[in-house]
Coordinates of C-alpha atoms (C1' of nucleotides) in Angstrom, one line a residue:
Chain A
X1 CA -17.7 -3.5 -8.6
X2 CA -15.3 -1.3 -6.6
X3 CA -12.2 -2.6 -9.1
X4 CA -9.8 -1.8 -7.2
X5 CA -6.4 -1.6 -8.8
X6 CA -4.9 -5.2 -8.9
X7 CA -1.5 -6.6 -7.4
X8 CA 0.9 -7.5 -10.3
X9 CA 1.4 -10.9 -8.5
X10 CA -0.4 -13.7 -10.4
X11 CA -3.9 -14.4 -11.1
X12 CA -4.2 -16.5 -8.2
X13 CA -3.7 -14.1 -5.4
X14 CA -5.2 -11.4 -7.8
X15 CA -8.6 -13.1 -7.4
X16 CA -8.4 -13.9 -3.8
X17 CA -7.6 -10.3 -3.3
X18 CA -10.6 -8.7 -5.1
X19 CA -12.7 -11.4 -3.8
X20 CA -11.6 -11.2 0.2
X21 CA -11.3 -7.9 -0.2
X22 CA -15.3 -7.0 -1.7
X23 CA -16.2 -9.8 1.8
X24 CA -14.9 -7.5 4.0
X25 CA -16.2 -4.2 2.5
X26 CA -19.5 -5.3 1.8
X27 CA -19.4 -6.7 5.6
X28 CA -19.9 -10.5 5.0
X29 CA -17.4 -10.8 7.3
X30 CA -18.1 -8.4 9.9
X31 CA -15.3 -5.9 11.9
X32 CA -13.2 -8.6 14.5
X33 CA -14.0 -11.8 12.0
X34 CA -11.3 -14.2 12.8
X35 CA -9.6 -15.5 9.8
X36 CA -6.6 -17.5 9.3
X37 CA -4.0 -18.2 6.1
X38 CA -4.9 -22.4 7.0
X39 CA -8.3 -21.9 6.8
X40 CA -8.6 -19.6 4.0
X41 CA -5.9 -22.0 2.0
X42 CA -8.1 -24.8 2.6
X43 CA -11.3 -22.8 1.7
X44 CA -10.4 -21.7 -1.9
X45 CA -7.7 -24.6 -2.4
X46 CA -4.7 -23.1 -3.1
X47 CA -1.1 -22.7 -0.7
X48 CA -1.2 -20.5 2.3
X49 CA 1.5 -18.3 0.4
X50 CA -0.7 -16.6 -1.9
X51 CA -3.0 -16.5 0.8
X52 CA -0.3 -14.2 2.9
X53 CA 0.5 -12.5 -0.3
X54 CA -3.4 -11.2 0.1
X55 CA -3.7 -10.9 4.2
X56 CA -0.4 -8.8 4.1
X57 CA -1.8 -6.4 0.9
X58 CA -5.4 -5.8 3.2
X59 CA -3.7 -6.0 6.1
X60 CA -1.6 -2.8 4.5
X61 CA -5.1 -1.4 3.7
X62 CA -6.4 -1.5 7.0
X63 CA -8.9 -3.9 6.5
X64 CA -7.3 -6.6 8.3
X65 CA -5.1 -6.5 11.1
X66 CA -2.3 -9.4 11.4
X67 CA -1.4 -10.3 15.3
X68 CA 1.6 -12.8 15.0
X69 CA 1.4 -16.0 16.6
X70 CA -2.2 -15.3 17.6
X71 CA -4.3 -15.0 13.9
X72 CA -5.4 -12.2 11.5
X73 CA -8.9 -10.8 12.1
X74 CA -11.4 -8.5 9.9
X75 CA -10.2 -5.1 11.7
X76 CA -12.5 -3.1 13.5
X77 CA -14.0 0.1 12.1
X78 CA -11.7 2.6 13.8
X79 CA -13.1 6.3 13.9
X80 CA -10.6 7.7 13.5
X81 CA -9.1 5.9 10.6
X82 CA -12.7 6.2 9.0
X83 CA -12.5 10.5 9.8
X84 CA -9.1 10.3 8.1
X85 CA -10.0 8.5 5.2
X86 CA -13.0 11.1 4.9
X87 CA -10.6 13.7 5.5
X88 CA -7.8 12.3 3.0
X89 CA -10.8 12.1 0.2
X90 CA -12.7 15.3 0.6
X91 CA -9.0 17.2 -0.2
X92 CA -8.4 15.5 -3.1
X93 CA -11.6 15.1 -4.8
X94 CA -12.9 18.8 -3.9
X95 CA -9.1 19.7 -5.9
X96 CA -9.2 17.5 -8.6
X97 CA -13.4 18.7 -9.1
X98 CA -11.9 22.4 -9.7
X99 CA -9.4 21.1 -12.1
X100 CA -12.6 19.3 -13.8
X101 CA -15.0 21.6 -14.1
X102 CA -12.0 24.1 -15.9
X103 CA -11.5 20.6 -18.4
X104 CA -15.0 20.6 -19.6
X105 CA -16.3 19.1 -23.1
X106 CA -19.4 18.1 -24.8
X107 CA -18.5 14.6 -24.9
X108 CA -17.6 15.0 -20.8
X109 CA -21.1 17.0 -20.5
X110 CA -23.2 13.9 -22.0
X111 CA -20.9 11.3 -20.3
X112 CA -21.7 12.4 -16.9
X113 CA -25.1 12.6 -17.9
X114 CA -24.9 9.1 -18.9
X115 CA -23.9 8.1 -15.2
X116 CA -26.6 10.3 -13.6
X117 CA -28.9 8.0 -15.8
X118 CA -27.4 5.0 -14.7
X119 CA -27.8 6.1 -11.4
X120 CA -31.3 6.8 -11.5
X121 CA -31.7 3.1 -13.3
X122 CA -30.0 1.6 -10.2
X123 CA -32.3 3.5 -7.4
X124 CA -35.3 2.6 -9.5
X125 CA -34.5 -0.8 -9.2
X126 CA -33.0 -0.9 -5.8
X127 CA -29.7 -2.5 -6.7
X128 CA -27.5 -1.0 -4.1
X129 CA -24.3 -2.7 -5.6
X130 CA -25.0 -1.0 -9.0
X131 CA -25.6 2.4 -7.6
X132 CA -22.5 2.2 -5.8
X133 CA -20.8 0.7 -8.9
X134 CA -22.2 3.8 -11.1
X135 CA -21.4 5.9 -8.4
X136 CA -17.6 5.1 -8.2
X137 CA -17.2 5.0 -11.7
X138 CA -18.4 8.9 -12.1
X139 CA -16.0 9.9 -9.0
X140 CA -13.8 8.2 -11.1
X141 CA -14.4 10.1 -14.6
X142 CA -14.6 13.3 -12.6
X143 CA -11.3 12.7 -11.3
X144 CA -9.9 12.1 -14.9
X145 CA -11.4 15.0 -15.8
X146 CA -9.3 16.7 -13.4
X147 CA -6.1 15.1 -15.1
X148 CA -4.7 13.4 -12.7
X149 CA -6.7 10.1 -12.8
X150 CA -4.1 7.8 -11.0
X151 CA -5.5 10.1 -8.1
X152 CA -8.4 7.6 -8.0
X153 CA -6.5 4.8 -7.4
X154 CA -5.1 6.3 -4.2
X155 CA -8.7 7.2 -2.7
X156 CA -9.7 3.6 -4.0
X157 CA -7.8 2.6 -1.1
X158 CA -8.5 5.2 1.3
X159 CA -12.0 4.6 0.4
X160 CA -12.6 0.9 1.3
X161 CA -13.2 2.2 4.9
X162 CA -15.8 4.6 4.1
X163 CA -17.6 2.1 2.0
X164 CA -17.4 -0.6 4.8
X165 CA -19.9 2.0 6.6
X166 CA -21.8 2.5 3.9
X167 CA -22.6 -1.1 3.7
X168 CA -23.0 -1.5 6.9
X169 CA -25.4 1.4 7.2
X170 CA -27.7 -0.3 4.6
X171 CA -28.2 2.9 2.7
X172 CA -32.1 3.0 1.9
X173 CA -34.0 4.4 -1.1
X174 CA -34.4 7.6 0.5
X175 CA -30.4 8.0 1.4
X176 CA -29.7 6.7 -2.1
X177 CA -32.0 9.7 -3.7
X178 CA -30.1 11.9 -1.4
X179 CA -26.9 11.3 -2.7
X180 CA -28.4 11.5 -6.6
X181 CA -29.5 14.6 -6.0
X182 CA -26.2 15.9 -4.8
X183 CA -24.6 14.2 -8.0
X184 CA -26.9 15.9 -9.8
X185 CA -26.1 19.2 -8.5
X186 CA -22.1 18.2 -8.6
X187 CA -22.6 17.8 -12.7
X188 CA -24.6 20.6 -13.6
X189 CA -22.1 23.1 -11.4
X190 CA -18.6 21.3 -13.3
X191 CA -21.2 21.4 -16.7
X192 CA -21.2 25.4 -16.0
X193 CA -18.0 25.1 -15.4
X194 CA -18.6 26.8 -12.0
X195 CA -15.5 25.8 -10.1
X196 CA -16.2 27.2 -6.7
X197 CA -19.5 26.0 -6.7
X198 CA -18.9 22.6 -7.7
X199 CA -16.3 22.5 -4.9
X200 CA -18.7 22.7 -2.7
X201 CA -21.4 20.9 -4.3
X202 CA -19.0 18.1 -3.9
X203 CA -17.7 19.0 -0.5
X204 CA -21.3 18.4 1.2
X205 CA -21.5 15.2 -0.8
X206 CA -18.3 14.1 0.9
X207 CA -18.9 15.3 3.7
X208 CA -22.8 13.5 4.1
X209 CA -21.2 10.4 4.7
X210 CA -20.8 11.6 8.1
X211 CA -24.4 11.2 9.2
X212 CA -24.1 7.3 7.7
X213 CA -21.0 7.3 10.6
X214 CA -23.0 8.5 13.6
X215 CA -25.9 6.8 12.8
X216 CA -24.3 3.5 12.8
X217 CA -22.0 4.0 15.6
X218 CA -25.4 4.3 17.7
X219 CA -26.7 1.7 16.1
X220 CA -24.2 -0.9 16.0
X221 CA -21.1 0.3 18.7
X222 CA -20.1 -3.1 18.8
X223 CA -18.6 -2.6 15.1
X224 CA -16.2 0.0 16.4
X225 CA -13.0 0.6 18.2
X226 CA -12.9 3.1 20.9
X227 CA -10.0 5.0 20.7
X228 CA -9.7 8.2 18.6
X229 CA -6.7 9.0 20.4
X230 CA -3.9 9.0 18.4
X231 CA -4.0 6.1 15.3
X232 CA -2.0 3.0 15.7
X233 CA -3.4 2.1 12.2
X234 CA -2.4 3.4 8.9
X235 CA -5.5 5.1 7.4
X236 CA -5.1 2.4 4.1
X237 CA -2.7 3.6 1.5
X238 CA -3.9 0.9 -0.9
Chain B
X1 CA 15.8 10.0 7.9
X2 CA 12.4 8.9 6.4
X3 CA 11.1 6.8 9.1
X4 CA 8.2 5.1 7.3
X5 CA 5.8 3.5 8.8
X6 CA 6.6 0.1 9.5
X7 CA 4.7 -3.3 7.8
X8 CA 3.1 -4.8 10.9
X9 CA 5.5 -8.5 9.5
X10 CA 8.3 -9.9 11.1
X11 CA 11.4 -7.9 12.2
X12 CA 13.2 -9.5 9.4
X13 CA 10.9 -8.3 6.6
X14 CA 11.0 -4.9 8.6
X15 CA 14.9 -4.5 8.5
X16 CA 14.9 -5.8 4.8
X17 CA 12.2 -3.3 3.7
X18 CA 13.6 -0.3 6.1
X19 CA 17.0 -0.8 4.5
X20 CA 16.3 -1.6 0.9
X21 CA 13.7 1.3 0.7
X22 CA 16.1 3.7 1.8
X23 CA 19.0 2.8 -0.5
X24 CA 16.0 2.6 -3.3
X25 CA 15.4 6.2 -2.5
X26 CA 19.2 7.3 -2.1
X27 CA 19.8 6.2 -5.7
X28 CA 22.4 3.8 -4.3
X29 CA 20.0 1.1 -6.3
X30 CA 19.8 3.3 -9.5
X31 CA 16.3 2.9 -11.8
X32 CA 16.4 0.3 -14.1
X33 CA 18.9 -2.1 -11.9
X34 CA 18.1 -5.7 -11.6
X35 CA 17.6 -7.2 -8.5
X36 CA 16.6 -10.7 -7.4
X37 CA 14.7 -12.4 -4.7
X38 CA 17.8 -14.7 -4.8
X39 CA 20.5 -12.5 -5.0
X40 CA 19.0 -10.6 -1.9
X41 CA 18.3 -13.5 0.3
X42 CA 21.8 -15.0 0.1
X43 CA 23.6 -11.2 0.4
X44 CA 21.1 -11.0 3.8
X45 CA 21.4 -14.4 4.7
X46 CA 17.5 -15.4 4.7
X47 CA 15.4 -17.2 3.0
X48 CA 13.3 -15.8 -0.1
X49 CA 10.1 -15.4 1.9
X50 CA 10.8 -12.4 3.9
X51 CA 12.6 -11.0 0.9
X52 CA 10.0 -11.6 -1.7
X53 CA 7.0 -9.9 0.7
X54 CA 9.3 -6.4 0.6
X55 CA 9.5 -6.7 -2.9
X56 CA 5.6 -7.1 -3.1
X57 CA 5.4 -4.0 -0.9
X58 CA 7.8 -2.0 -2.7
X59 CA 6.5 -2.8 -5.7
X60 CA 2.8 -1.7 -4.5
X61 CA 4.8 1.8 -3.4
X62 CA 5.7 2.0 -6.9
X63 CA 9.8 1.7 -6.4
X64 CA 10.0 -2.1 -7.8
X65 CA 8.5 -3.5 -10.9
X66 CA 8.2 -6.9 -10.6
X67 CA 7.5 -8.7 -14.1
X68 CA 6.8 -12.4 -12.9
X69 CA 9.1 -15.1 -14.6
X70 CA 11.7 -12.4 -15.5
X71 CA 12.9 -10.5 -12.6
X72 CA 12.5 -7.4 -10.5
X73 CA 13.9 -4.3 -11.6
X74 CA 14.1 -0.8 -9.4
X75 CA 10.9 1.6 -11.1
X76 CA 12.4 4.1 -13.5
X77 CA 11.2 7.3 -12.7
X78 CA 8.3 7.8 -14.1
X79 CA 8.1 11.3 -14.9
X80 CA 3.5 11.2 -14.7
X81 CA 4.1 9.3 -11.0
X82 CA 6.2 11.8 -10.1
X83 CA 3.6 14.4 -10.9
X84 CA 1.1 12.8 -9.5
X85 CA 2.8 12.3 -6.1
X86 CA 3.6 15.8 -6.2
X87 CA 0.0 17.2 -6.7
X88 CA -0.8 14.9 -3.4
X89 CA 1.4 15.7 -1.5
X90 CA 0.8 19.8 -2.2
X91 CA -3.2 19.1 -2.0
X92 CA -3.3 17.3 1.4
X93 CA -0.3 19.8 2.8
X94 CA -2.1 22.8 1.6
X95 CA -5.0 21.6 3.6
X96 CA -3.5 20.9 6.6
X97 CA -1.5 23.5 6.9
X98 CA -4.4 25.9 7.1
X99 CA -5.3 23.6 9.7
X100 CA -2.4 24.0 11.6
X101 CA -2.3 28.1 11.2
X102 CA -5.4 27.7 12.8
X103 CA -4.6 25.6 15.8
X104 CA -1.2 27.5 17.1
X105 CA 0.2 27.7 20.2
X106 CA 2.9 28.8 22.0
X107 CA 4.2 25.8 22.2
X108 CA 4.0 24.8 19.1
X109 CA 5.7 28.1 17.9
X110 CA 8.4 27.1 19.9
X111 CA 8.9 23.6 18.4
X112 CA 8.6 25.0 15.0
X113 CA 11.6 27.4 15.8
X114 CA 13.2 24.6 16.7
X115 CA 13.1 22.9 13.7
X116 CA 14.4 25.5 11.5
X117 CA 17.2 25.7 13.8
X118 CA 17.9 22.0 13.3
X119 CA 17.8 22.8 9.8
X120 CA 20.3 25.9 9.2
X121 CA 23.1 23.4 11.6
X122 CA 22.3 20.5 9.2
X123 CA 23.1 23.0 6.4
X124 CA 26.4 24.6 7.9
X125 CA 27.6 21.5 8.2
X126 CA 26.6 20.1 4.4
X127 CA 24.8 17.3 6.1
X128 CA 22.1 16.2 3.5
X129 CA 20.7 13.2 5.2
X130 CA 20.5 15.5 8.4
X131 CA 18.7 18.3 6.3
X132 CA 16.2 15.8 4.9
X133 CA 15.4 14.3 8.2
X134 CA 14.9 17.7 9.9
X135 CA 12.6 18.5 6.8
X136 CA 10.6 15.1 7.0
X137 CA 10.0 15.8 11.0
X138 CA 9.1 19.7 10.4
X139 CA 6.4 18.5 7.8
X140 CA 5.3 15.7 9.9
X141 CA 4.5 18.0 13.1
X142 CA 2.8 20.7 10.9
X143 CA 0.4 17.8 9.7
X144 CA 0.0 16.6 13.4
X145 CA -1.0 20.1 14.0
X146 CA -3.5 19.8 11.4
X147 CA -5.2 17.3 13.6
X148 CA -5.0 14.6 11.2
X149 CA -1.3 13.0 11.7
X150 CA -2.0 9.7 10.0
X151 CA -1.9 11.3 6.9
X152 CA 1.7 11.6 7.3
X153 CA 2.0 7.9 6.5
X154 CA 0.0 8.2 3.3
X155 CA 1.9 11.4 2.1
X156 CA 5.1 9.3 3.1
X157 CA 4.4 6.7 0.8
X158 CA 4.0 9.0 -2.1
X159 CA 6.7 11.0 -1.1
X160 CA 9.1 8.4 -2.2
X161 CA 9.3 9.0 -5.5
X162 CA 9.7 12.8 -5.0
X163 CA 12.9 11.9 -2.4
X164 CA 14.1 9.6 -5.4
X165 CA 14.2 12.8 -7.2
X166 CA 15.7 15.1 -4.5
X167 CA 18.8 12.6 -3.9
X168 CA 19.4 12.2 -7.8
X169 CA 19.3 15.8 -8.1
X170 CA 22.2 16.3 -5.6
X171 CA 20.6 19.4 -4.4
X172 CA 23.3 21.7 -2.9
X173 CA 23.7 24.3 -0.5
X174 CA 22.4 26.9 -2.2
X175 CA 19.2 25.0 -3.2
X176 CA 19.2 23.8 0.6
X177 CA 19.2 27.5 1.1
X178 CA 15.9 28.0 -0.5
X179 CA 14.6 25.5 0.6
X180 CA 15.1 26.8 3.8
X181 CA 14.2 30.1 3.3
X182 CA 10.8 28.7 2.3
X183 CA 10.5 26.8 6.0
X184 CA 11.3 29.9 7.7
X185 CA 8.5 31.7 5.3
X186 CA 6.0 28.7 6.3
X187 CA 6.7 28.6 9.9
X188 CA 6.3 32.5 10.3
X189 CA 3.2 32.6 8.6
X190 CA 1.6 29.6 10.2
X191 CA 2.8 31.3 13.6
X192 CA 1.0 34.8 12.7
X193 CA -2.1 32.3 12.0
X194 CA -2.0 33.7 8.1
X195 CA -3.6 30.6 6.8
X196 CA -4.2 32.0 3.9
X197 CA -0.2 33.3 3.5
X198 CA 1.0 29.8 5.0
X199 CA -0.8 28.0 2.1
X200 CA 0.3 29.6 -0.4
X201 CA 4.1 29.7 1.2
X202 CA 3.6 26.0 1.2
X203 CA 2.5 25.7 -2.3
X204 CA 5.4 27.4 -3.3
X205 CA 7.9 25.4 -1.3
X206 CA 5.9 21.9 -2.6
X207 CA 6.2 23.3 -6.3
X208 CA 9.7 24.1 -6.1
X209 CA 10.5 20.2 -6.4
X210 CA 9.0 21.2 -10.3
X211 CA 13.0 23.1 -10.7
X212 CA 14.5 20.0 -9.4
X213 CA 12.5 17.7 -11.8
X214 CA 13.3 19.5 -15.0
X215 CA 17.1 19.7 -14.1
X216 CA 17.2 15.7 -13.6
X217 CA 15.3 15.1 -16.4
X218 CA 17.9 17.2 -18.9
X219 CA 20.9 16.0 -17.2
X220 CA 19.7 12.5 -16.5
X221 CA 17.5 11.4 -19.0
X222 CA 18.0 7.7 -19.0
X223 CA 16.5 8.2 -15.4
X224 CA 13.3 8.3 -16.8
X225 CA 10.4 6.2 -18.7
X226 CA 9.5 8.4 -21.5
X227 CA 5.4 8.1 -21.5
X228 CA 3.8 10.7 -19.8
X229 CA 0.6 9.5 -21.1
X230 CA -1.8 7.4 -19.1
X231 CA 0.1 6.0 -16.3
X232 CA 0.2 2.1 -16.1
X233 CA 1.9 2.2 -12.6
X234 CA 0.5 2.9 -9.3
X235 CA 1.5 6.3 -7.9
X236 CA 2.6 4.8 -4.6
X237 CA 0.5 4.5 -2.3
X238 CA 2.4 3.2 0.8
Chain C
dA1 C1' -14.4 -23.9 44.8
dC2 C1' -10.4 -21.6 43.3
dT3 C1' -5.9 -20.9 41.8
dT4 C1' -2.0 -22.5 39.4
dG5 C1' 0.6 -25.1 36.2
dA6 C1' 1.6 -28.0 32.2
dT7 C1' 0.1 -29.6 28.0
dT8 C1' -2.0 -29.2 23.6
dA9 C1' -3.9 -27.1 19.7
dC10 C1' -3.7 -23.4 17.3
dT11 C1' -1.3 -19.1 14.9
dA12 C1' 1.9 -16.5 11.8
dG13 C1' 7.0 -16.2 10.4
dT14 C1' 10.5 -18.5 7.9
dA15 C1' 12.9 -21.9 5.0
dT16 C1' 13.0 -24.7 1.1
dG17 C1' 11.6 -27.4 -2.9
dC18 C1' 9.2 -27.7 -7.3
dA19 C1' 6.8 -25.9 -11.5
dA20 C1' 6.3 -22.8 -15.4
dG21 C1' 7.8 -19.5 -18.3
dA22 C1' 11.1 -16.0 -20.4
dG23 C1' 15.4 -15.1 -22.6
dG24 C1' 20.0 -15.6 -24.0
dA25 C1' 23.8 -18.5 -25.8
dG26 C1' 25.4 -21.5 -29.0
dA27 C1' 25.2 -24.8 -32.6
dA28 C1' 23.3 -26.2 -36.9
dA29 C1' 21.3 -25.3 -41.4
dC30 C1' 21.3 -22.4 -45.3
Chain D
dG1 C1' 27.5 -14.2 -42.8
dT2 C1' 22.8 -14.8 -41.5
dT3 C1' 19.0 -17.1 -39.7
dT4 C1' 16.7 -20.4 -36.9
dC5 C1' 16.1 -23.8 -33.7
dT6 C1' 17.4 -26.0 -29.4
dC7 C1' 18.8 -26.2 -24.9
dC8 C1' 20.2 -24.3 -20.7
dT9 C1' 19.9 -20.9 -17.1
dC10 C1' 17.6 -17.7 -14.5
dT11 C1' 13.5 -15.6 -13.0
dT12 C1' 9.1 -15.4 -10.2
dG13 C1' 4.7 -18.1 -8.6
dC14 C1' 3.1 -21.6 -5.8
dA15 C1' 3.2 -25.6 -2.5
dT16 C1' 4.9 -27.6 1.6
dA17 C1' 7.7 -28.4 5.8
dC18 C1' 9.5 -26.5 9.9
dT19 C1' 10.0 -23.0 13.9
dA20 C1' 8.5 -20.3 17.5
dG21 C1' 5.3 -18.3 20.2
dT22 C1' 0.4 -17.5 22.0
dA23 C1' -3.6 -18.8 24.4
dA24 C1' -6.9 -21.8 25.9
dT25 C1' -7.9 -26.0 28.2
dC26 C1' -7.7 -29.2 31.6
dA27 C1' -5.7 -31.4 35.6
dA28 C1' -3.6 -31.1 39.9
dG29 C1' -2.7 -28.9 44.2
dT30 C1' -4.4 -26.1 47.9

DNA sequence: ACTTGATTACTAGTATGCAAGAGGAGAAAC
DNA sequence: GTTTCTCCTCTTGCATACTAGTAATCAAGT
């Protein structure tokens, strides 16, 4: 899930990216995990250099923060990187959902429906990882829709801190019917073609991601860096 | 002029990036040249390493194609990147500058005022670099104002291939001009708290680039990759 | 017991060597 | 003259060796 677009460097570091990078978003290694190129090398049993190749790439992200001469750690969640990226997303997606709900189709119509379905499929089983696969690939045709779908790769990036809390959180059944119902309500508006309310359909599903923040920075403070002060950190630019 | 954020790697790798970035984006490297990790290490006098990490970054911001076992080449303009960029950069600068109109102060009137005036000197004296740098800073406090500066970075990195476009064109004075006039109408605005007004004297300011696009791409064409159809490149993404 | 200092075991940054593949130049065959 | 095949050069991808700097540990001195 979450296929991130790929770095054009071989298949080697291409497969150590996608694979480091779903560890760290799905919290295996958890925020302040020290890693290092040596032991990572070792680990999968290739050179350090595609190794760096990878670090530097997440690193870029945000999900890992490089200290020279000292070692490379899973990076904290920082608030306010995680605000920005929610910030960064919310603009983007509640434009391009406008732009889609004046694009719409019959074959777009059912096609959403389709993902709604899958959806549903994925809750009724409990399969967290395909909900949120289903889930990113109808954010994904939505944003199509819109015409500019290279958009997506952009909040792909920006994304990956959001969903770090969203693993972390361990979105229940309830929380995962919560967000269906506000992708239901998303489709039908951009179905009716009603722009201004599918704006804002989409707008408090963006925006419900904030609870998920709160409730884990009660929960789990030890995940988190302090300071909201003024960002060291770039907010990802994958 | 166009301080981007720094990669977090060596001060080697930071100079190399800084300085090839920049002469990437003043045309001085025209799309379409060949370059090599080689050539670059001996003209700098490092080792490949440091040389071939920029590349990777440049080439994940879209401004290098790298095509393994054949070389690296600076990105043609790709006339669907470009567009891309742009609607970014206008949706997240639209945003914040309503933000902004809504968070004035006298102070920050003040600045702004400065700013143009920084502007009109950079203009009397045909100083393009100066003119770009005073733009880049202007834009960069009205997002701080927004209350989310660290989106400068990411609009930075897709800015590039917008600048790329602005140096090509050659803009002159009279186009500085407008420009300018188009500050003054965003900085009054924003200073009466007119959100409404400042976004849409923003949108018009961000869409003029649309002028400067056309012209290049009927003087210049061999600037350009023809397809505007799905876009196989990365949009930029710092 | 505590502080201070040197040593040691790590880290990432850089340099370099090797492998695999793409592409052009040139010679040979027709 | 044209085509085709071979070889040679150049590219990036990967592996490895070396440098420099950090930090923790442990011993010595007080």
């Amino acid at each position: 899930m979450n296929e991130v677009t790929m770095p054009r460097s071989g298949p080697v570091a291409r497969e150590i990216y996608a694979a480091l990078r779903q560890r760290i978003m799905a919290a295996q290694l958890m925020p302040g995990t020290a890693i290092s190129e040596v032991q990572f090398s070792e680990q999968l049993g290739v050179s350090r250099t595609p190794v760096r190749e990878v670090f530097r790439r997440l690193a870029d992200e945000g999900l890992l923060r490089i200290v020279p001469q000292v070692g490379t750690f899973v990076a904290p969640i920082q608030l306010r990187a995680v605000y920005d990226s929610q910030f960064v997303r919310e603009t983007l997606e509640c434009r391009t959902i406008v732009l889609a709900a004046g694009n719409m189709s019959i074959q777009a119509a059912d096609d959403l429906q389709d993902f709604l379905t899958l959806q549903k499929r994925a809750i009724r089983d409990n399969d967290l990882e395909k909900f949120f696969d289903a889930d990113d690939r109808m954010h994904t045709y939505l944003i199509g829709l819109g015409g500019y779908p290279a958009i997506w790769e952009l909040i792909q990036g920006v994304k990956a801190q959001l969903d770090r809390v969203r693993y972390l959180s361990l979105e229940s059944g309830d929380w995962l019917n919560r967000i269906f119902d506000q992708h239901e309500m998303i489709v039908s508006r951009v179905i009716e073609a009603d722009t201004t309310g599918a704006e804002a359909a989409m707008r408090e599903h963006l925006q419900s991601v904030f609870l998920t923040i709160e409730k884990l920075a009660e929960n789990r403070p030890e995940l988190f860096e302090g300071n909201m002060g003024t960002s060291t950190t770039p907010i990802s630019t994958s």
